[in-house]
């Protein structure tokens, strides 16, 4: 299978990246699903452009240059599946040489593939840099199953960003009665989470946080544009809501992350100049600073470290500040702190309930939606369909086990599936959903009306308990985040009745480099060493940190 290139149409100033190796395999045409046709050559262009952009970010960080992948590795090629009478197109990158190929051929299974440039990036990066081509060093989902890669906690090179084609089709819900079986907590013991909280639902007086509808929340770590138009990491100190009557935009005061000896002024940014932390992956830390990746930020002697950096003296402070921000963000991503303790009279003595948690770089509260992993044994999924699951958090639990020597964070709630429907009536119980899920449905219905469809949230798992590594992050509303992430691509898609996927543009908590840290006493304790010690956070009028 030939590979394509669009060298003749490179934008001015764009540098091509050549992948020197390939493990691609040629398959008989009969092995491919009949609906997966060979894509036209111009379909390669957005994939090669996006792969070049992401690979350039990893290999040449902060270069200021634009890159494009010269061509797919040999024997890798795109196929397309047309949907809705040709109105939508799903793309698949084939060529992966499955080690279980003989078994798959006997079972008449199709070859494995990649669904997006972000999906393929880990494998491409491995091909580009590993001269020995040791497959144990590749952390893509085909070479290493997601559970194994997650346990290794090294998959920091995948900024789950642009998907060149329209989003995949939405599923027809088929609820299952199987209860959730939570995976092991990161860094925790082997004992299963207690089911006491699951057998009898906890009931509280639910008070949603005042910032429930805010795209960015106080105390969250975000990416923001600096003066050079590049993105840096910072923590939101204070928010100032916009005024729709005057069209005034929401503003945030952000403290850039660095280290405790670096005094960087606070800056003000609007929502359009910011991105959720999980939008991009944190670039690898400079090799000269690898020794501090797992050290507590507050214990590092920054002055001594700066003096030893192998750079010109006038650039050391800037380099150290940037690298420290990467380390800090990864530490925060692997930590959490709890707030608003709740009295639950039916909870066992080893459990304490809470109204909210600073969950890595984000803020979550009860009666809010969170993106969640749903395992195959919990819900049967079609691999060619894109699923949007949301967990309505009803209880946040700190559970102690092993005679009080260890603890883990648990989330209890109901899991719902977003379903596209042509039924004449909308699903019942939509008014029971949190505000963000109701707004998401209303927005999608207004957009999809031109296609004669609507969306429903359908319950699939009731009153389940999930460990923290099953919670992928905050649920973001398409109407608020979509225009920021997709920019010029957003409006044309909406005009066709298609809502581009937010899920495909987001990473998951704990994807960043580094070791699991766990619970911290407060948000300030979590960011200690990444900001000056006199930094003051405004976490809102309804946040009471614990303990």
Short mmCIF file of C-alpha atoms in Angstrom, two decimals:
data_model
loop_
_atom_site.label_atom_id
_atom_site.label_comp_id
_atom_site.label_asym_id
_atom_site.label_seq_id
_atom_site.Cartn_x
_atom_site.Cartn_y
_atom_site.Cartn_z
CA UNK A 1 0.00 0.00 0.00
CA UNK A 2 1.55 3.26 -1.06
CA UNK A 3 1.74 6.16 1.36
CA UNK A 4 0.90 9.69 0.37
CA UNK A 5 2.57 13.00 0.89
CA UNK A 6 1.47 16.52 0.16
CA UNK A 7 4.91 18.10 -0.05
CA UNK A 8 3.83 20.30 -2.94
CA UNK A 9 1.17 21.96 -0.79
CA UNK A 10 3.14 22.68 2.39
CA UNK A 11 2.23 26.10 3.81
CA UNK A 12 5.17 28.55 3.62
CA UNK A 13 7.67 28.07 6.44
CA UNK A 14 6.41 24.57 7.31
CA UNK A 15 9.07 21.92 7.93
CA UNK A 16 8.34 18.28 6.99
CA UNK A 17 9.16 15.52 9.48
CA UNK A 18 10.21 12.17 8.03
CA UNK A 19 9.56 9.05 10.09
CA UNK A 20 12.66 6.88 9.49
CA UNK A 21 11.12 3.57 10.50
CA UNK A 22 7.92 1.60 10.01
CA UNK A 23 6.41 -1.58 11.34
CA UNK A 24 3.51 -1.38 8.89
CA UNK A 25 2.00 -4.53 7.43
CA UNK A 26 0.13 -5.17 4.17
CA UNK A 27 -3.17 -7.02 4.59
CA UNK A 28 -5.32 -8.82 2.08
CA UNK A 29 -8.27 -6.68 0.99
CA UNK A 30 -10.68 -9.31 2.27
CA UNK A 31 -9.52 -8.67 5.83
CA UNK A 32 -10.98 -5.16 5.93
CA UNK A 33 -14.63 -4.50 6.82
CA UNK A 34 -16.61 -3.99 3.58
CA UNK A 35 -17.73 -0.54 4.74
CA UNK A 36 -14.13 0.63 5.30
CA UNK A 37 -13.10 1.89 1.87
CA UNK A 38 -9.69 3.21 0.84
CA UNK A 39 -9.76 6.94 1.55
CA UNK A 40 -9.03 9.44 -1.23
CA UNK A 41 -5.50 10.92 -1.16
CA UNK A 42 -6.62 14.35 0.05
CA UNK A 43 -8.00 12.75 3.22
CA UNK A 44 -4.39 12.24 4.37
CA UNK A 45 -3.69 15.97 4.52
CA UNK A 46 -5.40 16.89 7.81
CA UNK A 47 -3.98 13.78 9.48
CA UNK A 48 -0.42 14.50 8.32
CA UNK A 49 -0.75 18.14 9.33
CA UNK A 50 -2.03 17.34 12.81
CA UNK A 51 0.50 14.53 13.35
CA UNK A 52 3.31 16.84 12.28
CA UNK A 53 2.07 19.53 14.64
CA UNK A 54 1.87 17.16 17.62
CA UNK A 55 5.12 15.34 16.81
CA UNK A 56 6.88 18.68 16.45
CA UNK A 57 5.61 19.71 19.90
CA UNK A 58 7.23 16.59 21.35
CA UNK A 59 10.52 16.58 19.41
CA UNK A 60 11.12 20.33 19.08
CA UNK A 61 9.26 22.01 21.97
CA UNK A 62 9.04 25.81 21.97
CA UNK A 63 10.74 26.02 18.57
CA UNK A 64 8.11 28.38 17.20
CA UNK A 65 8.19 26.47 13.89
CA UNK A 66 5.35 24.72 12.06
CA UNK A 67 5.73 21.05 11.15
CA UNK A 68 3.94 18.50 8.99
CA UNK A 69 4.44 14.74 8.76
CA UNK A 70 5.93 14.04 5.35
CA UNK A 71 4.01 10.77 4.92
CA UNK A 72 2.52 7.95 6.92
CA UNK A 73 5.04 5.22 7.85
CA UNK A 74 5.30 2.65 5.08
CA UNK A 75 2.22 0.40 4.65
CA UNK A 76 0.03 2.59 6.90
CA UNK A 77 -2.99 4.00 5.09
CA UNK A 78 -6.36 5.59 5.73
CA UNK A 79 -9.74 4.03 5.16
CA UNK A 80 -13.09 5.74 5.41
CA UNK A 81 -16.58 4.71 6.43
CA UNK A 82 -19.40 6.87 5.08
CA UNK A 83 -22.44 7.49 7.27
CA UNK A 84 -25.79 9.23 6.89
CA UNK A 85 -25.80 8.87 3.10
CA UNK A 86 -22.34 10.37 2.80
CA UNK A 87 -22.95 13.34 5.10
CA UNK A 88 -20.45 12.04 7.68
CA UNK A 89 -17.13 10.25 7.25
CA UNK A 90 -15.22 8.26 9.87
CA UNK A 91 -11.53 7.59 9.20
CA UNK A 92 -9.38 4.64 10.29
CA UNK A 93 -5.60 4.32 9.99
CA UNK A 94 -4.63 0.72 9.18
CA UNK A 95 -1.23 -0.96 8.99
CA UNK A 96 -0.61 -1.98 12.59
CA UNK A 97 1.08 -5.45 12.67
CA UNK A 98 -0.88 -7.20 15.39
CA UNK A 99 1.15 -9.85 17.21
CA UNK A 100 -2.01 -11.95 17.39
CA UNK A 101 -2.53 -11.69 13.65
CA UNK A 102 -2.82 -15.42 12.99
CA UNK A 103 -5.49 -15.78 15.65
CA UNK A 104 -7.38 -12.74 14.36
CA UNK A 105 -7.28 -14.08 10.80
CA UNK A 106 -8.66 -17.45 11.90
CA UNK A 107 -11.47 -15.70 13.74
CA UNK A 108 -12.07 -13.51 10.65
CA UNK A 109 -11.40 -10.35 12.65
CA UNK A 110 -10.35 -7.15 10.92
CA UNK A 111 -6.86 -5.74 11.51
CA UNK A 112 -6.43 -3.24 14.33
CA UNK A 113 -6.51 0.46 13.50
CA UNK A 114 -6.17 3.98 14.93
CA UNK A 115 -9.18 6.32 15.07
CA UNK A 116 -7.50 9.74 15.09
CA UNK A 117 -4.09 11.45 14.86
CA UNK A 118 -4.01 11.66 18.67
CA UNK A 119 -4.73 7.94 18.85
CA UNK A 120 -1.75 7.21 16.56
CA UNK A 121 0.69 9.74 18.05
CA UNK A 122 2.18 7.45 20.73
CA UNK A 123 2.96 4.80 18.11
CA UNK A 124 4.38 7.36 15.67
CA UNK A 125 6.57 8.87 18.39
CA UNK A 126 7.89 5.40 19.21
CA UNK A 127 8.70 4.74 15.55
CA UNK A 128 10.46 8.10 15.28
CA UNK A 129 12.74 7.81 18.31
CA UNK A 130 13.27 4.12 19.18
CA UNK A 131 16.07 2.82 16.97
CA UNK A 132 15.76 -0.68 18.47
CA UNK A 133 11.97 -0.73 17.83
CA UNK A 134 11.38 -2.44 21.15
CA UNK A 135 7.60 -2.65 21.30
CA UNK A 136 7.74 -2.63 25.11
CA UNK A 137 8.66 1.06 24.81
CA UNK A 138 5.49 1.95 22.93
CA UNK A 139 2.47 3.01 24.95
CA UNK A 140 -0.18 3.25 22.24
CA UNK A 141 -3.44 1.44 22.87
CA UNK A 142 -2.57 -1.33 20.39
CA UNK A 143 0.92 -2.11 21.71
CA UNK A 144 -0.06 -1.77 25.36
CA UNK A 145 -3.65 -2.12 26.57
CA UNK A 146 -5.02 0.98 28.26
CA UNK A 147 -5.04 -0.59 31.71
CA UNK A 148 -1.36 -1.52 31.49
CA UNK A 149 -0.38 1.87 30.10
CA UNK A 150 -2.35 3.59 32.86
CA UNK A 151 -0.58 1.59 35.55
CA UNK A 152 2.78 2.61 34.12
CA UNK A 153 1.62 6.25 34.25
CA UNK A 154 3.99 7.25 31.51
CA UNK A 155 1.67 8.17 28.66
CA UNK A 156 2.35 11.91 28.78
CA UNK A 157 3.02 12.37 25.08
CA UNK A 158 -0.54 12.31 23.74
CA UNK A 159 -2.29 15.67 23.49
CA UNK A 160 -5.73 14.34 22.67
CA UNK A 161 -6.58 17.09 20.27
CA UNK A 162 -7.92 17.62 16.80
CA UNK A 163 -9.70 14.84 15.05
CA UNK A 164 -9.76 15.70 11.35
CA UNK A 165 -13.05 14.06 10.46
CA UNK A 166 -16.52 14.55 11.94
CA UNK A 167 -17.28 12.73 15.20
CA UNK A 168 -18.39 9.13 15.13
CA UNK A 169 -22.01 8.09 15.24
CA UNK A 170 -23.86 8.09 18.52
CA UNK A 171 -25.07 4.82 19.98
CA UNK A 172 -28.52 3.45 20.48
CA UNK A 173 -28.66 2.81 24.21
CA UNK A 174 -29.11 -0.69 25.55
CA UNK A 175 -29.12 -0.46 29.36
CA UNK A 176 -27.46 -3.23 31.30
CA UNK A 177 -28.25 -4.49 34.75
CA UNK A 178 -24.66 -5.38 35.62
CA UNK A 179 -23.33 -3.34 38.55
CA UNK A 180 -20.03 -1.53 38.24
CA UNK A 181 -16.90 -3.32 39.41
CA UNK A 182 -14.43 -0.52 40.19
CA UNK A 183 -10.79 -1.02 39.22
CA UNK A 184 -8.01 -0.75 41.76
CA UNK A 185 -7.17 2.71 43.03
CA UNK A 186 -3.84 4.14 41.88
CA UNK A 187 -1.15 3.44 44.38
CA UNK A 188 -3.65 1.76 46.68
CA UNK A 189 -4.00 -1.68 48.16
CA UNK A 190 -5.70 -4.68 46.72
CA UNK A 191 -8.83 -4.68 48.87
CA UNK A 192 -12.06 -3.97 46.98
CA UNK A 193 -13.92 -0.74 47.83
CA UNK A 194 -16.64 -1.17 50.38
CA UNK A 195 -20.10 -1.70 48.94
CA UNK A 196 -21.84 -0.25 51.96
CA UNK A 197 -22.24 3.12 50.29
CA UNK A 198 -23.65 1.43 47.19
CA UNK A 199 -26.26 -0.74 48.89
CA UNK A 200 -28.11 2.25 50.34
CA UNK A 201 -27.89 5.53 48.45
CA UNK A 202 -26.75 8.43 50.59
CA UNK A 203 -29.16 11.35 50.76
CA UNK A 204 -27.97 14.89 51.34
CA UNK A 205 -29.32 18.38 50.92
CA UNK A 206 -27.66 19.13 47.60
CA UNK A 207 -26.25 22.63 47.16
CA UNK A 208 -24.45 23.03 43.87
CA UNK A 209 -21.37 25.21 43.79
CA UNK A 210 -21.88 28.84 42.66
CA UNK A 211 -19.46 28.26 39.78
CA UNK A 212 -21.39 25.24 38.43
CA UNK A 213 -21.91 26.90 35.04
CA UNK A 214 -18.43 28.45 34.78
CA UNK A 215 -16.18 27.10 32.06
CA UNK A 216 -13.13 27.70 34.26
CA UNK A 217 -13.27 27.60 38.06
CA UNK A 218 -11.23 29.21 40.81
CA UNK A 219 -8.48 26.91 42.01
CA UNK A 220 -8.21 25.05 38.70
CA UNK A 221 -4.96 24.70 36.74
CA UNK A 222 -5.35 25.81 33.12
CA UNK A 223 -3.36 26.59 30.01
CA UNK A 224 -3.29 30.29 29.08
CA UNK A 225 -1.80 32.21 26.19
CA UNK A 226 1.24 34.30 27.07
CA UNK A 227 2.42 37.32 25.14
CA UNK A 228 4.20 35.15 22.57
CA UNK A 229 0.92 33.33 21.79
CA UNK A 230 2.32 30.11 23.23
CA UNK A 231 0.47 28.38 26.06
CA UNK A 232 1.74 28.27 29.64
CA UNK A 233 0.37 26.71 32.81
CA UNK A 234 -1.19 28.63 35.67
CA UNK A 235 -3.71 28.41 38.50
CA UNK A 236 -6.86 30.54 38.62
CA UNK A 237 -6.77 32.80 41.67
CA UNK A 238 -10.02 34.70 41.08
CA UNK A 239 -12.82 34.78 38.52
CA UNK A 240 -14.88 37.75 37.37
CA UNK A 241 -18.08 36.64 35.60
CA UNK A 242 -19.09 38.27 32.33
CA UNK A 243 -22.17 40.43 31.86
CA UNK A 244 -24.43 39.33 28.97
CA UNK A 245 -26.27 42.64 29.02
CA UNK A 246 -23.09 44.54 28.16
CA UNK A 247 -21.37 41.64 26.32
CA UNK A 248 -18.52 41.87 28.84
CA UNK A 249 -16.47 38.66 28.77
CA UNK A 250 -15.62 36.52 31.78
CA UNK A 251 -12.13 37.17 33.09
CA UNK A 252 -9.75 35.18 35.28
CA UNK A 253 -6.76 36.29 37.32
CA UNK A 254 -4.11 33.60 36.87
CA UNK A 255 -0.88 32.94 38.72
CA UNK A 256 1.61 31.27 36.35
CA UNK A 257 3.05 28.04 37.72
CA UNK A 258 6.80 28.07 38.24
CA UNK A 259 8.69 27.48 41.49
CA UNK A 260 8.64 29.15 44.88
CA UNK A 261 11.71 31.36 44.21
CA UNK A 262 10.28 32.71 40.96
CA UNK A 263 8.11 35.80 41.19
CA UNK A 264 5.95 36.00 38.08
CA UNK A 265 3.23 38.64 38.00
CA UNK A 266 -0.41 37.60 37.98
CA UNK A 267 -2.07 37.99 34.61
CA UNK A 268 -5.64 38.48 33.43
CA UNK A 269 -7.13 36.35 30.66
CA UNK A 270 -10.56 35.84 29.10
CA UNK A 271 -12.08 32.40 28.51
CA UNK A 272 -11.06 32.41 24.84
CA UNK A 273 -7.41 32.81 25.87
CA UNK A 274 -7.53 29.75 28.15
CA UNK A 275 -7.85 25.98 27.78
CA UNK A 276 -8.69 23.24 30.32
CA UNK A 277 -5.59 21.48 31.58
CA UNK A 278 -6.69 18.23 29.94
CA UNK A 279 -6.76 19.86 26.49
CA UNK A 280 -3.00 19.44 26.03
CA UNK A 281 -0.41 17.01 27.36
CA UNK A 282 2.42 18.36 29.46
CA UNK A 283 5.63 18.18 27.35
CA UNK A 284 8.47 16.02 28.69
CA UNK A 285 10.67 17.67 31.29
CA UNK A 286 14.13 18.69 30.15
CA UNK A 287 16.64 15.86 30.54
CA UNK A 288 18.78 18.01 32.84
CA UNK A 289 15.92 18.16 35.34
CA UNK A 290 14.70 14.58 35.31
CA UNK A 291 16.02 14.06 38.84
CA UNK A 292 13.38 16.38 40.32
CA UNK A 293 10.34 14.97 38.51
CA UNK A 294 9.20 12.97 41.54
CA UNK A 295 10.61 15.25 44.24
CA UNK A 296 8.24 17.43 46.30
CA UNK A 297 8.41 20.91 44.80
CA UNK A 298 8.91 22.54 48.20
CA UNK A 299 12.02 20.42 48.89
CA UNK A 300 13.96 21.40 45.75
CA UNK A 301 16.84 23.86 46.15
CA UNK A 302 15.95 25.97 43.14
CA UNK A 303 18.85 28.42 43.40
CA UNK A 304 21.40 25.59 43.44
CA UNK A 305 19.62 23.82 40.59
CA UNK A 306 19.53 26.94 38.44
CA UNK A 307 23.29 27.42 38.79
CA UNK A 308 23.95 23.91 37.49
CA UNK A 309 21.80 24.13 34.33
CA UNK A 310 23.80 23.65 31.10
CA UNK A 311 22.53 26.89 29.52
CA UNK A 312 23.72 30.45 29.10
CA UNK A 313 23.51 32.28 32.41
CA UNK A 314 20.98 34.82 31.12
CA UNK A 315 18.53 32.08 30.05
CA UNK A 316 18.76 29.72 33.03
CA UNK A 317 16.04 31.40 35.09
CA UNK A 318 13.56 31.32 32.22
CA UNK A 319 14.32 27.68 31.38
CA UNK A 320 14.04 26.62 35.02
CA UNK A 321 10.72 28.46 35.44
CA UNK A 322 9.21 26.76 32.41
CA UNK A 323 10.44 23.29 33.38
CA UNK A 324 9.28 23.77 36.97
CA UNK A 325 5.77 24.56 35.72
CA UNK A 326 5.69 21.18 33.93
CA UNK A 327 6.75 19.32 37.06
CA UNK A 328 4.23 21.25 39.15
CA UNK A 329 1.32 20.52 36.80
CA UNK A 330 2.10 16.79 36.79
CA UNK A 331 2.28 16.76 40.60
CA UNK A 332 -1.09 18.51 40.82
CA UNK A 333 -2.61 16.10 38.26
CA UNK A 334 -1.63 13.19 40.51
CA UNK A 335 -3.03 14.77 43.70
CA UNK A 336 -6.39 15.71 45.16
CA UNK A 337 -7.80 17.58 48.16
CA UNK A 338 -11.29 17.44 49.63
CA UNK A 339 -13.74 20.11 50.77
CA UNK A 340 -17.18 20.47 52.35
CA UNK A 341 -17.34 17.37 54.61
CA UNK A 342 -20.86 15.94 54.91
CA UNK A 343 -22.55 13.98 57.68
CA UNK A 344 -23.84 10.69 56.32
CA UNK A 345 -25.59 8.74 59.12
CA UNK A 346 -25.65 5.49 57.12
CA UNK A 347 -21.96 5.47 56.17
CA UNK A 348 -19.68 2.86 57.78
CA UNK A 349 -17.12 4.24 60.26
CA UNK A 350 -14.25 3.98 57.77
CA UNK A 351 -15.92 6.35 55.26
CA UNK A 352 -16.27 10.14 55.18
CA UNK A 353 -18.44 11.89 52.58
CA UNK A 354 -17.67 15.23 50.92
CA UNK A 355 -19.44 17.78 48.78
CA UNK A 356 -16.48 18.39 46.49
CA UNK A 357 -12.90 17.66 45.53
CA UNK A 358 -10.07 19.45 43.78
CA UNK A 359 -9.47 16.52 41.48
CA UNK A 360 -6.04 16.91 39.95
CA UNK A 361 -6.17 20.16 38.00
CA UNK A 362 -9.98 20.42 38.06
CA UNK A 363 -12.75 21.05 40.58
CA UNK A 364 -15.66 18.60 40.97
CA UNK A 365 -18.73 18.70 43.18
CA UNK A 366 -21.68 16.45 43.99
CA UNK A 367 -24.71 16.60 41.71
CA UNK A 368 -22.39 17.41 38.83
CA UNK A 369 -21.50 15.37 35.78
CA UNK A 370 -18.06 13.87 35.29
CA UNK A 371 -16.54 12.04 32.35
CA UNK A 372 -16.19 8.39 33.35
CA UNK A 373 -14.72 5.13 32.08
CA UNK A 374 -17.24 2.35 31.52
CA UNK A 375 -15.74 -1.11 31.15
CA UNK A 376 -16.86 -3.66 28.57
CA UNK A 377 -18.32 -5.93 31.22
CA UNK A 378 -20.46 -3.03 32.44
CA UNK A 379 -21.82 -2.02 29.04
CA UNK A 380 -21.37 -3.70 25.67
CA UNK A 381 -19.91 -1.22 23.19
CA UNK A 382 -19.43 -1.18 19.42
CA UNK A 383 -15.81 -0.31 18.69
CA UNK A 384 -16.83 1.81 15.69
CA UNK A 385 -19.16 4.04 17.72
CA UNK A 386 -18.18 7.04 19.81
CA UNK A 387 -19.73 6.95 23.29
CA UNK A 388 -20.30 9.83 25.67
CA UNK A 389 -20.82 8.56 29.21
CA UNK A 390 -21.38 10.90 32.14
CA UNK A 391 -21.54 10.04 35.81
CA UNK A 392 -23.85 12.11 37.99
CA UNK A 393 -21.84 12.29 41.21
CA UNK A 394 -24.07 11.69 44.23
CA UNK A 395 -21.37 11.11 46.81
CA UNK A 396 -17.61 11.65 47.11
CA UNK A 397 -16.10 9.28 49.66
CA UNK A 398 -12.75 8.97 51.40
CA UNK A 399 -12.50 5.36 52.51
CA UNK A 400 -9.85 4.05 54.88
CA UNK A 401 -8.80 0.41 54.77
CA UNK A 402 -6.00 -1.91 55.87
CA UNK A 403 -6.71 -1.05 59.52
CA UNK A 404 -6.63 2.65 58.74
CA UNK A 405 -3.13 2.57 57.22
CA UNK A 406 -4.29 3.31 53.67
CA UNK A 407 -7.07 5.30 52.02
CA UNK A 408 -8.70 5.72 48.64
CA UNK A 409 -11.03 8.15 46.92
CA UNK A 410 -14.38 6.81 45.69
CA UNK A 411 -17.19 8.31 43.63
CA UNK A 412 -20.77 7.09 43.91
CA UNK A 413 -23.49 7.92 41.41
CA UNK A 414 -25.44 7.03 38.29
CA UNK A 415 -24.00 6.68 34.78
CA UNK A 416 -25.87 7.99 31.76
CA UNK A 417 -25.23 7.63 28.02
CA UNK A 418 -25.79 10.34 25.42
CA UNK A 419 -27.90 8.85 22.63
CA UNK A 420 -28.93 10.23 19.24
CA UNK A 421 -32.57 9.42 18.52
CA UNK A 422 -35.16 9.71 15.77
CA UNK A 423 -38.00 8.68 18.09
CA UNK A 424 -41.00 11.05 18.11
CA UNK A 425 -40.77 11.55 21.86
CA UNK A 426 -37.88 12.51 24.11
CA UNK A 427 -36.74 10.15 26.86
CA UNK A 428 -38.33 10.71 30.28
CA UNK A 429 -36.55 11.94 33.39
CA UNK A 430 -34.41 14.53 31.60
CA UNK A 431 -35.47 17.10 34.21
CA UNK A 432 -33.68 15.01 36.87
CA UNK A 433 -30.29 15.67 35.30
CA UNK A 434 -27.74 18.24 36.55
CA UNK A 435 -27.95 21.64 34.82
CA UNK A 436 -24.91 21.05 32.57
CA UNK A 437 -26.36 17.83 31.14
CA UNK A 438 -29.72 19.53 30.52
CA UNK A 439 -28.00 22.43 28.77
CA UNK A 440 -25.97 19.97 26.67
CA UNK A 441 -29.12 18.21 25.51
CA UNK A 442 -30.89 21.49 24.70
CA UNK A 443 -27.94 22.73 22.66
CA UNK A 444 -27.53 19.47 20.75
CA UNK A 445 -31.26 19.31 20.01
CA UNK A 446 -31.19 22.82 18.54
CA UNK A 447 -28.23 21.97 16.31
CA UNK A 448 -29.36 18.49 15.20
CA UNK A 449 -32.91 19.58 14.37
CA UNK A 450 -31.87 20.15 10.75
CA UNK A 451 -31.08 16.42 10.51
CA UNK A 452 -34.39 15.39 12.03
CA UNK A 453 -32.88 13.94 15.18
CA UNK A 454 -32.60 14.82 18.84
CA UNK A 455 -30.48 13.66 21.79
CA UNK A 456 -31.44 11.89 24.99
CA UNK A 457 -29.55 11.04 28.15
CA UNK A 458 -30.29 7.38 28.88
CA UNK A 459 -29.50 5.74 32.27
CA UNK A 460 -27.25 2.69 31.94
CA UNK A 461 -25.82 2.06 35.44
CA UNK A 462 -27.50 3.02 38.70
CA UNK A 463 -25.88 3.72 42.06
CA UNK A 464 -22.40 2.47 41.24
CA UNK A 465 -19.08 3.13 42.96
CA UNK A 466 -15.98 4.06 40.97
CA UNK A 467 -12.39 4.52 42.12
CA UNK A 468 -10.64 7.72 41.17
CA UNK A 469 -8.80 6.35 38.15
CA UNK A 470 -12.18 5.65 36.50
CA UNK A 471 -13.10 9.35 36.62
CA UNK A 472 -11.64 10.93 33.50
CA UNK A 473 -12.33 14.55 34.46
CA UNK A 474 -14.94 17.28 34.33
CA UNK A 475 -17.85 17.13 31.89
CA UNK A 476 -17.54 20.15 29.57
CA UNK A 477 -20.50 21.54 27.66
CA UNK A 478 -20.05 21.54 23.90
CA UNK A 479 -21.57 25.00 23.45
CA UNK A 480 -19.04 26.58 25.82
CA UNK A 481 -15.81 24.73 25.06
CA UNK A 482 -16.37 23.70 21.44
CA UNK A 483 -15.88 27.14 19.83
CA UNK A 484 -12.63 27.61 21.77
CA UNK A 485 -11.17 24.23 20.81
CA UNK A 486 -12.39 24.00 17.20
CA UNK A 487 -12.36 27.73 16.33
CA UNK A 488 -12.96 28.13 12.56
CA UNK A 489 -14.15 24.52 12.19
CA UNK A 490 -16.97 24.96 14.72
CA UNK A 491 -19.66 27.00 12.94
CA UNK A 492 -19.51 25.15 9.58
CA UNK A 493 -20.04 21.85 11.42
CA UNK A 494 -23.01 23.21 13.34
CA UNK A 495 -24.60 24.44 10.12
CA UNK A 496 -24.60 20.81 8.93
CA UNK A 497 -26.25 19.69 12.16
CA UNK A 498 -23.06 18.06 13.47
CA UNK A 499 -21.53 18.81 16.88
CA UNK A 500 -17.75 18.13 16.84
CA UNK A 501 -16.61 15.88 19.67
CA UNK A 502 -15.32 17.45 22.87
CA UNK A 503 -14.31 14.02 24.19
CA UNK A 504 -11.80 13.52 21.37
CA UNK A 505 -10.05 16.78 22.28
CA UNK A 506 -9.46 15.95 25.95
CA UNK A 507 -6.95 13.83 27.82
CA UNK A 508 -7.78 12.10 31.10
CA UNK A 509 -6.64 12.80 34.62
CA UNK A 510 -3.46 10.88 35.55
CA UNK A 511 -2.31 10.77 31.90
CA UNK A 512 0.61 13.06 32.74
CA UNK A 513 4.16 11.96 33.56
CA UNK A 514 5.05 11.15 37.14
CA UNK A 515 4.09 9.05 40.13
CA UNK A 516 0.76 8.98 41.93
CA UNK A 517 0.73 11.28 44.98
CA UNK A 518 -2.79 11.11 46.42
CA UNK A 519 -4.53 13.25 49.01
CA UNK A 520 -3.19 16.61 50.13
CA UNK A 521 -4.56 18.66 53.02
CA UNK A 522 -5.59 21.68 50.95
CA UNK A 523 -5.35 23.27 47.54
CA UNK A 524 -2.48 25.46 48.72
CA UNK A 525 -0.73 22.36 50.06
CA UNK A 526 -1.17 20.77 46.62
CA UNK A 527 0.55 23.66 44.80
CA UNK A 528 3.22 24.26 47.47
CA UNK A 529 6.56 24.99 45.84
CA UNK A 530 4.98 25.89 42.50
CA UNK A 531 4.02 29.44 43.54
CA UNK A 532 5.45 31.95 46.04
CA UNK A 533 4.52 31.09 49.66
CA UNK A 534 2.42 34.25 50.05
CA UNK A 535 0.03 33.27 47.22
CA UNK A 536 -3.66 33.61 48.18
CA UNK A 537 -6.36 31.48 46.52
CA UNK A 538 -10.04 32.41 46.36
CA UNK A 539 -11.88 29.10 46.25
CA UNK A 540 -15.39 30.52 46.56
CA UNK A 541 -17.86 31.24 49.39
CA UNK A 542 -19.09 27.65 49.67
CA UNK A 543 -15.73 25.86 49.88
CA UNK A 544 -14.64 24.64 53.32
CA UNK A 545 -11.47 22.62 52.99
CA UNK A 546 -10.87 19.47 55.03
CA UNK A 547 -9.29 18.62 57.37
#
